[in-house]
């Protein structure tokens, strides 16, 4: 029998039918929606008089457009308020569970589904958001879709797709103590570029990922799309099962035992063949930072910006106000954002709190802490981290996507640099003219304390 | 969806690599609940300055160039899954985008909106860009039936790939919902037999 990859096993078990010489119909177990990419899909179904086929397999939340201050008050921005209200109406009309503003489970869609136990190994999961790849950390096939596809899933719980090719990224060896999952994924993208994953589904393999927490695995899988891959997956194991057990929607008792037995069959067969494969040595990875306007433009924090002769590269450095060959160490930074679906889970904030405890942020810095969900916000409170952040002069906000894409008021001013734990450093991503440097929560914390970029590895050694 | 069979048009060159969907349509314009008017904000921050005045050097503001074909650098449409990017391009009047590489989600979104993404070789992309920059009145000819893109009055022509199912959809103006809804019986039967369906939520 042909050896199968983790991806093959999950994909093949969800194929409903094949169009001759065409795509396959893939069944979707779980659909997540939010306020920005769903209204036009609901409208389309209504226009065509098609009912929502499986409302119980949809979960909604409001995250992209919400304010991170005074969430108990109506949203000030008319358009944003209308969009969030539209989501509420659409969910009520169609019998869809909504964890909206004010609900104890509200938060960034890619933070809440895992923490509620909705995301499970072996399932297919989609959302109108490219960072849906996050959920692949559980060994599920999870990917972002456009609004037309949101409508398709509403109408049929299925999508018409061509099976992507398979890619495996192996990282083995021992990571240095100060190297985080964010550094691992920024390193991988800096090495293979922003489009080498296009057309592929990626599996991350090797002891580095096996030894990572679920939070770390989610950070890695989250950024799969930044190398072009529709999704990223990590084989489920005891760490996965332990994370899921006891969560609100996790299976219990006999059902859990049965599911775990099934989940254990999912990892790629030993001799499974991938269409493309990369190997990296963990010892080569150091704390990373980006200097340009796509996530592939990353360097070790102590390296100099490379010298590349290319018009698009020049345009990018021009936007960032950096020069080829220069070092980023000691560059003054006035904004630090710690949040987003990449790094807003409790583990991220523990790292930050541990570093800044007893320290003060630099006077020039505005430092935002934006928890990924109401539950993370509660954990921050319960673990006593609030006091640490406040004492250090960090501002704690309420959950939402916030300054990752600056749809709300959380914007970085034009021309300013922001060291951000988010996933994209595109032009204007954090506000018109804003300049984003992507980094780990630890590097972001250190930047906030110093008011400039420092060599974190030296400091911790 | 509008049918697409053939197209002859001049083209607008945008020889920048890795154009992400945040540039095509910035997030602050995603707050609406319909699909109308996104063309006004297409490439907003490259097209207009802080005072909302057109930036004359940007190709879409340069009267030299016109047409319903956009020719862009490698890896077009990377980043966010926002279908608003496809809506902005079609609302502005583009029917085709030519590049040497498209990001997956953008490509699917474009096809679902009757916007044809054509992948050409890097060499052919360079030829097209040089030609339209030197002679902006040059027409490109797209023949979807035969899957060719040609530069008018030259011998330059290239075959392009398109999924055969998507080609039928484009030519006939069909979309995927019709197909899926028509197969509901099969989908329901699959649900009954499949073990992986989540039952806990």
PDB file of N, CA, C and O in Angstrom, chain B residues 115-164:
ATOM      1  N   UNK B 115     -12.220  37.037 -12.907  1.00  0.00           N
ATOM      2  CA  UNK B 115     -10.953  37.735 -13.186  1.00  0.00           C
ATOM      3  C   UNK B 115      -9.928  36.653 -13.509  1.00  0.00           C
ATOM      4  O   UNK B 115      -9.669  35.781 -12.679  1.00  0.00           O
ATOM      5  N   UNK B 116      -9.368  36.710 -14.718  1.00  0.00           N
ATOM      6  CA  UNK B 116      -8.498  35.608 -15.153  1.00  0.00           C
ATOM      7  C   UNK B 116      -7.039  35.862 -14.765  1.00  0.00           C
ATOM      8  O   UNK B 116      -6.427  36.820 -15.241  1.00  0.00           O
ATOM      9  N   UNK B 117      -6.466  35.016 -13.877  1.00  0.00           N
ATOM     10  CA  UNK B 117      -5.041  35.139 -13.559  1.00  0.00           C
ATOM     11  C   UNK B 117      -4.237  34.296 -14.549  1.00  0.00           C
ATOM     12  O   UNK B 117      -4.452  33.094 -14.646  1.00  0.00           O
ATOM     13  N   UNK B 118      -3.355  34.923 -15.303  1.00  0.00           N
ATOM     14  CA  UNK B 118      -2.578  34.189 -16.311  1.00  0.00           C
ATOM     15  C   UNK B 118      -1.124  34.115 -15.873  1.00  0.00           C
ATOM     16  O   UNK B 118      -0.464  35.138 -15.679  1.00  0.00           O
ATOM     17  N   UNK B 119      -0.638  32.879 -15.716  1.00  0.00           N
ATOM     18  CA  UNK B 119       0.758  32.684 -15.335  1.00  0.00           C
ATOM     19  C   UNK B 119       1.591  32.528 -16.611  1.00  0.00           C
ATOM     20  O   UNK B 119       1.330  31.648 -17.421  1.00  0.00           O
ATOM     21  N   UNK B 120       2.575  33.411 -16.773  1.00  0.00           N
ATOM     22  CA  UNK B 120       3.492  33.314 -17.915  1.00  0.00           C
ATOM     23  C   UNK B 120       4.901  33.039 -17.398  1.00  0.00           C
ATOM     24  O   UNK B 120       5.170  33.202 -16.199  1.00  0.00           O
ATOM     25  N   UNK B 121       5.798  32.637 -18.291  1.00  0.00           N
ATOM     26  CA  UNK B 121       7.178  32.409 -17.877  1.00  0.00           C
ATOM     27  C   UNK B 121       7.814  33.756 -17.514  1.00  0.00           C
ATOM     28  O   UNK B 121       7.382  34.799 -18.014  1.00  0.00           O
ATOM     29  N   UNK B 122       8.830  33.749 -16.631  1.00  0.00           N
ATOM     30  CA  UNK B 122       9.498  35.009 -16.285  1.00  0.00           C
ATOM     31  C   UNK B 122      10.039  35.714 -17.533  1.00  0.00           C
ATOM     32  O   UNK B 122      10.001  36.951 -17.605  1.00  0.00           O
ATOM     33  N   UNK B 123      10.490  34.930 -18.513  1.00  0.00           N
ATOM     34  CA  UNK B 123      11.036  35.524 -19.744  1.00  0.00           C
ATOM     35  C   UNK B 123       9.942  36.238 -20.521  1.00  0.00           C
ATOM     36  O   UNK B 123      10.135  37.352 -21.005  1.00  0.00           O
ATOM     37  N   UNK B 124       8.785  35.584 -20.646  1.00  0.00           N
ATOM     38  CA  UNK B 124       7.682  36.187 -21.402  1.00  0.00           C
ATOM     39  C   UNK B 124       7.148  37.423 -20.668  1.00  0.00           C
ATOM     40  O   UNK B 124       6.782  38.422 -21.284  1.00  0.00           O
ATOM     41  N   UNK B 125       7.141  37.342 -19.323  1.00  0.00           N
ATOM     42  CA  UNK B 125       6.702  38.502 -18.534  1.00  0.00           C
ATOM     43  C   UNK B 125       7.598  39.703 -18.837  1.00  0.00           C
ATOM     44  O   UNK B 125       7.117  40.829 -19.042  1.00  0.00           O
ATOM     45  N   UNK B 126       8.917  39.457 -18.901  1.00  0.00           N
ATOM     46  CA  UNK B 126       9.864  40.543 -19.196  1.00  0.00           C
ATOM     47  C   UNK B 126       9.616  41.113 -20.592  1.00  0.00           C
ATOM     48  O   UNK B 126       9.646  42.336 -20.789  1.00  0.00           O
ATOM     49  N   UNK B 127       9.332  40.222 -21.541  1.00  0.00           N
ATOM     50  CA  UNK B 127       9.055  40.676 -22.916  1.00  0.00           C
ATOM     51  C   UNK B 127       7.809  41.569 -22.932  1.00  0.00           C
ATOM     52  O   UNK B 127       7.811  42.655 -23.512  1.00  0.00           O
ATOM     53  N   UNK B 128       6.753  41.116 -22.268  1.00  0.00           N
ATOM     54  CA  UNK B 128       5.499  41.895 -22.247  1.00  0.00           C
ATOM     55  C   UNK B 128       5.738  43.256 -21.590  1.00  0.00           C
ATOM     56  O   UNK B 128       5.342  44.301 -22.118  1.00  0.00           O
ATOM     57  N   UNK B 129       6.404  43.242 -20.431  1.00  0.00           N
ATOM     58  CA  UNK B 129       6.627  44.499 -19.705  1.00  0.00           C
ATOM     59  C   UNK B 129       7.442  45.477 -20.553  1.00  0.00           C
ATOM     60  O   UNK B 129       7.108  46.662 -20.654  1.00  0.00           O
ATOM     61  N   UNK B 130       8.511  44.969 -21.187  1.00  0.00           N
ATOM     62  CA  UNK B 130       9.343  45.840 -22.035  1.00  0.00           C
ATOM     63  C   UNK B 130       8.530  46.423 -23.178  1.00  0.00           C
ATOM     64  O   UNK B 130       8.608  47.620 -23.470  1.00  0.00           O
ATOM     65  N   UNK B 131       7.739  45.575 -23.788  1.00  0.00           N
ATOM     66  CA  UNK B 131       6.967  45.990 -24.961  1.00  0.00           C
ATOM     67  C   UNK B 131       5.922  47.048 -24.582  1.00  0.00           C
ATOM     68  O   UNK B 131       5.804  48.077 -25.247  1.00  0.00           O
ATOM     69  N   UNK B 132       5.166  46.803 -23.518  1.00  0.00           N
ATOM     70  CA  UNK B 132       4.105  47.768 -23.197  1.00  0.00           C
ATOM     71  C   UNK B 132       4.673  49.055 -22.611  1.00  0.00           C
ATOM     72  O   UNK B 132       4.082  50.115 -22.757  1.00  0.00           O
ATOM     73  N   UNK B 133       5.856  48.965 -22.006  1.00  0.00           N
ATOM     74  CA  UNK B 133       6.473  50.200 -21.507  1.00  0.00           C
ATOM     75  C   UNK B 133       7.040  51.020 -22.672  1.00  0.00           C
ATOM     76  O   UNK B 133       6.985  52.243 -22.660  1.00  0.00           O
ATOM     77  N   UNK B 134       7.564  50.341 -23.698  1.00  0.00           N
ATOM     78  CA  UNK B 134       8.110  51.043 -24.862  1.00  0.00           C
ATOM     79  C   UNK B 134       6.985  51.545 -25.779  1.00  0.00           C
ATOM     80  O   UNK B 134       7.047  52.649 -26.310  1.00  0.00           O
ATOM     81  N   UNK B 135       5.954  50.706 -25.932  1.00  0.00           N
ATOM     82  CA  UNK B 135       4.842  51.071 -26.833  1.00  0.00           C
ATOM     83  C   UNK B 135       3.511  50.801 -26.119  1.00  0.00           C
ATOM     84  O   UNK B 135       2.885  49.747 -26.289  1.00  0.00           O
ATOM     85  N   UNK B 136       3.066  51.771 -25.330  1.00  0.00           N
ATOM     86  CA  UNK B 136       1.877  51.549 -24.485  1.00  0.00           C
ATOM     87  C   UNK B 136       0.590  51.247 -25.244  1.00  0.00           C
ATOM     88  O   UNK B 136      -0.369  50.753 -24.649  1.00  0.00           O
ATOM     89  N   UNK B 137       0.559  51.510 -26.541  1.00  0.00           N
ATOM     90  CA  UNK B 137      -0.673  51.217 -27.302  1.00  0.00           C
ATOM     91  C   UNK B 137      -0.748  49.749 -27.740  1.00  0.00           C
ATOM     92  O   UNK B 137      -1.718  49.317 -28.365  1.00  0.00           O
ATOM     93  N   UNK B 138       0.273  48.998 -27.409  1.00  0.00           N
ATOM     94  CA  UNK B 138       0.308  47.582 -27.792  1.00  0.00           C
ATOM     95  C   UNK B 138      -0.856  46.805 -27.167  1.00  0.00           C
ATOM     96  O   UNK B 138      -1.104  46.918 -25.968  1.00  0.00           O
ATOM     97  N   UNK B 139      -1.525  46.027 -27.982  1.00  0.00           N
ATOM     98  CA  UNK B 139      -2.587  45.165 -27.453  1.00  0.00           C
ATOM     99  C   UNK B 139      -2.031  43.795 -27.065  1.00  0.00           C
ATOM    100  O   UNK B 139      -1.162  43.256 -27.753  1.00  0.00           O
ATOM    101  N   UNK B 140      -2.583  43.250 -25.994  1.00  0.00           N
ATOM    102  CA  UNK B 140      -2.353  41.837 -25.683  1.00  0.00           C
ATOM    103  C   UNK B 140      -3.630  41.095 -26.077  1.00  0.00           C
ATOM    104  O   UNK B 140      -4.737  41.634 -25.927  1.00  0.00           O
ATOM    105  N   UNK B 141      -3.470  39.894 -26.589  1.00  0.00           N
ATOM    106  CA  UNK B 141      -4.644  39.112 -26.995  1.00  0.00           C
ATOM    107  C   UNK B 141      -4.702  37.837 -26.158  1.00  0.00           C
ATOM    108  O   UNK B 141      -3.752  37.055 -26.128  1.00  0.00           O
ATOM    109  N   UNK B 142      -5.825  37.694 -25.446  1.00  0.00           N
ATOM    110  CA  UNK B 142      -6.012  36.516 -24.596  1.00  0.00           C
ATOM    111  C   UNK B 142      -7.069  35.637 -25.253  1.00  0.00           C
ATOM    112  O   UNK B 142      -8.172  36.095 -25.555  1.00  0.00           O
ATOM    113  N   UNK B 143      -6.738  34.371 -25.443  1.00  0.00           N
ATOM    114  CA  UNK B 143      -7.689  33.404 -25.996  1.00  0.00           C
ATOM    115  C   UNK B 143      -7.823  32.275 -24.978  1.00  0.00           C
ATOM    116  O   UNK B 143      -6.946  31.415 -24.874  1.00  0.00           O
ATOM    117  N   UNK B 144      -8.910  32.302 -24.217  1.00  0.00           N
ATOM    118  CA  UNK B 144      -9.059  31.323 -23.135  1.00  0.00           C
ATOM    119  C   UNK B 144      -9.304  29.915 -23.684  1.00  0.00           C
ATOM    120  O   UNK B 144      -8.797  28.934 -23.145  1.00  0.00           O
ATOM    121  N   UNK B 145     -10.081  29.827 -24.771  1.00  0.00           N
ATOM    122  CA  UNK B 145     -10.366  28.519 -25.363  1.00  0.00           C
ATOM    123  C   UNK B 145      -9.056  27.781 -25.688  1.00  0.00           C
ATOM    124  O   UNK B 145      -8.867  26.626 -25.319  1.00  0.00           O
ATOM    125  N   UNK B 146      -8.151  28.480 -26.348  1.00  0.00           N
ATOM    126  CA  UNK B 146      -6.874  27.869 -26.742  1.00  0.00           C
ATOM    127  C   UNK B 146      -5.761  28.069 -25.718  1.00  0.00           C
ATOM    128  O   UNK B 146      -4.624  27.641 -25.926  1.00  0.00           O
ATOM    129  N   UNK B 147      -6.085  28.783 -24.638  1.00  0.00           N
ATOM    130  CA  UNK B 147      -5.136  29.040 -23.544  1.00  0.00           C
ATOM    131  C   UNK B 147      -3.843  29.702 -24.032  1.00  0.00           C
ATOM    132  O   UNK B 147      -2.739  29.239 -23.737  1.00  0.00           O
ATOM    133  N   UNK B 148      -4.008  30.780 -24.797  1.00  0.00           N
ATOM    134  CA  UNK B 148      -2.828  31.504 -25.273  1.00  0.00           C
ATOM    135  C   UNK B 148      -2.915  32.981 -24.935  1.00  0.00           C
ATOM    136  O   UNK B 148      -4.000  33.558 -24.866  1.00  0.00           O
ATOM    137  N   UNK B 149      -1.744  33.563 -24.722  1.00  0.00           N
ATOM    138  CA  UNK B 149      -1.619  35.005 -24.564  1.00  0.00           C
ATOM    139  C   UNK B 149      -0.582  35.466 -25.592  1.00  0.00           C
ATOM    140  O   UNK B 149       0.506  34.902 -25.682  1.00  0.00           O
ATOM    141  N   UNK B 150      -0.938  36.490 -26.389  1.00  0.00           N
ATOM    142  CA  UNK B 150      -0.070  36.943 -27.478  1.00  0.00           C
ATOM    143  C   UNK B 150       0.078  38.453 -27.437  1.00  0.00           C
ATOM    144  O   UNK B 150      -0.786  39.169 -26.924  1.00  0.00           O
ATOM    145  N   UNK B 151       1.186  38.900 -27.994  1.00  0.00           N
ATOM    146  CA  UNK B 151       1.369  40.338 -28.182  1.00  0.00           C
ATOM    147  C   UNK B 151       1.002  40.636 -29.634  1.00  0.00           C
ATOM    148  O   UNK B 151       1.577  40.047 -30.557  1.00  0.00           O
ATOM    149  N   UNK B 152       0.030  41.507 -29.836  1.00  0.00           N
ATOM    150  CA  UNK B 152      -0.500  41.757 -31.183  1.00  0.00           C
ATOM    151  C   UNK B 152       0.604  42.227 -32.130  1.00  0.00           C
ATOM    152  O   UNK B 152       1.490  42.990 -31.730  1.00  0.00           O
ATOM    153  N   UNK B 153       0.502  41.805 -33.375  1.00  0.00           N
ATOM    154  CA  UNK B 153       1.435  42.186 -34.438  1.00  0.00           C
ATOM    155  C   UNK B 153       2.879  41.773 -34.160  1.00  0.00           C
ATOM    156  O   UNK B 153       3.821  42.421 -34.618  1.00  0.00           O
ATOM    157  N   UNK B 154       3.038  40.740 -33.358  1.00  0.00           N
ATOM    158  CA  UNK B 154       4.387  40.185 -33.145  1.00  0.00           C
ATOM    159  C   UNK B 154       4.255  38.664 -33.208  1.00  0.00           C
ATOM    160  O   UNK B 154       3.140  38.139 -33.302  1.00  0.00           O
ATOM    161  N   UNK B 155       5.379  37.984 -33.124  1.00  0.00           N
ATOM    162  CA  UNK B 155       5.332  36.517 -33.074  1.00  0.00           C
ATOM    163  C   UNK B 155       5.314  36.002 -31.640  1.00  0.00           C
ATOM    164  O   UNK B 155       5.397  34.807 -31.402  1.00  0.00           O
ATOM    165  N   UNK B 156       5.248  36.944 -30.689  1.00  0.00           N
ATOM    166  CA  UNK B 156       5.294  36.528 -29.290  1.00  0.00           C
ATOM    167  C   UNK B 156       3.954  35.966 -28.858  1.00  0.00           C
ATOM    168  O   UNK B 156       2.932  36.657 -28.839  1.00  0.00           O
ATOM    169  N   UNK B 157       3.961  34.698 -28.490  1.00  0.00           N
ATOM    170  CA  UNK B 157       2.751  34.080 -27.953  1.00  0.00           C
ATOM    171  C   UNK B 157       3.171  32.995 -26.968  1.00  0.00           C
ATOM    172  O   UNK B 157       4.237  32.400 -27.114  1.00  0.00           O
ATOM    173  N   UNK B 158       2.363  32.785 -25.942  1.00  0.00           N
ATOM    174  CA  UNK B 158       2.705  31.744 -24.973  1.00  0.00           C
ATOM    175  C   UNK B 158       1.427  31.031 -24.556  1.00  0.00           C
ATOM    176  O   UNK B 158       0.372  31.658 -24.417  1.00  0.00           O
ATOM    177  N   UNK B 159       1.552  29.729 -24.356  1.00  0.00           N
ATOM    178  CA  UNK B 159       0.446  28.896 -23.866  1.00  0.00           C
ATOM    179  C   UNK B 159       0.404  29.040 -22.352  1.00  0.00           C
ATOM    180  O   UNK B 159       1.431  29.080 -21.697  1.00  0.00           O
ATOM    181  N   UNK B 160      -0.794  29.157 -21.768  1.00  0.00           N
ATOM    182  CA  UNK B 160      -0.858  29.197 -20.298  1.00  0.00           C
ATOM    183  C   UNK B 160      -1.741  28.069 -19.778  1.00  0.00           C
ATOM    184  O   UNK B 160      -2.639  27.583 -20.472  1.00  0.00           O
ATOM    185  N   UNK B 161      -1.464  27.662 -18.540  1.00  0.00           N
ATOM    186  CA  UNK B 161      -2.211  26.579 -17.896  1.00  0.00           C
ATOM    187  C   UNK B 161      -3.435  27.141 -17.182  1.00  0.00           C
ATOM    188  O   UNK B 161      -3.382  28.228 -16.617  1.00  0.00           O
ATOM    189  N   UNK B 162      -4.518  26.409 -17.206  1.00  0.00           N
ATOM    190  CA  UNK B 162      -5.661  26.709 -16.337  1.00  0.00           C
ATOM    191  C   UNK B 162      -6.360  25.386 -16.050  1.00  0.00           C
ATOM    192  O   UNK B 162      -6.456  24.507 -16.917  1.00  0.00           O
ATOM    193  N   UNK B 163      -6.817  25.242 -14.838  1.00  0.00           N
ATOM    194  CA  UNK B 163      -7.557  24.057 -14.433  1.00  0.00           C
ATOM    195  C   UNK B 163      -8.754  23.884 -15.383  1.00  0.00           C
ATOM    196  O   UNK B 163      -9.482  24.836 -15.656  1.00  0.00           O
ATOM    197  N   UNK B 164      -8.941  22.652 -15.907  1.00  0.00           N
ATOM    198  CA  UNK B 164      -9.954  22.460 -16.952  1.00  0.00           C
ATOM    199  C   UNK B 164     -11.366  22.759 -16.444  1.00  0.00           C
ATOM    200  O   UNK B 164     -12.200  23.304 -17.160  1.00  0.00           O
TER     201      UNK B 164
END
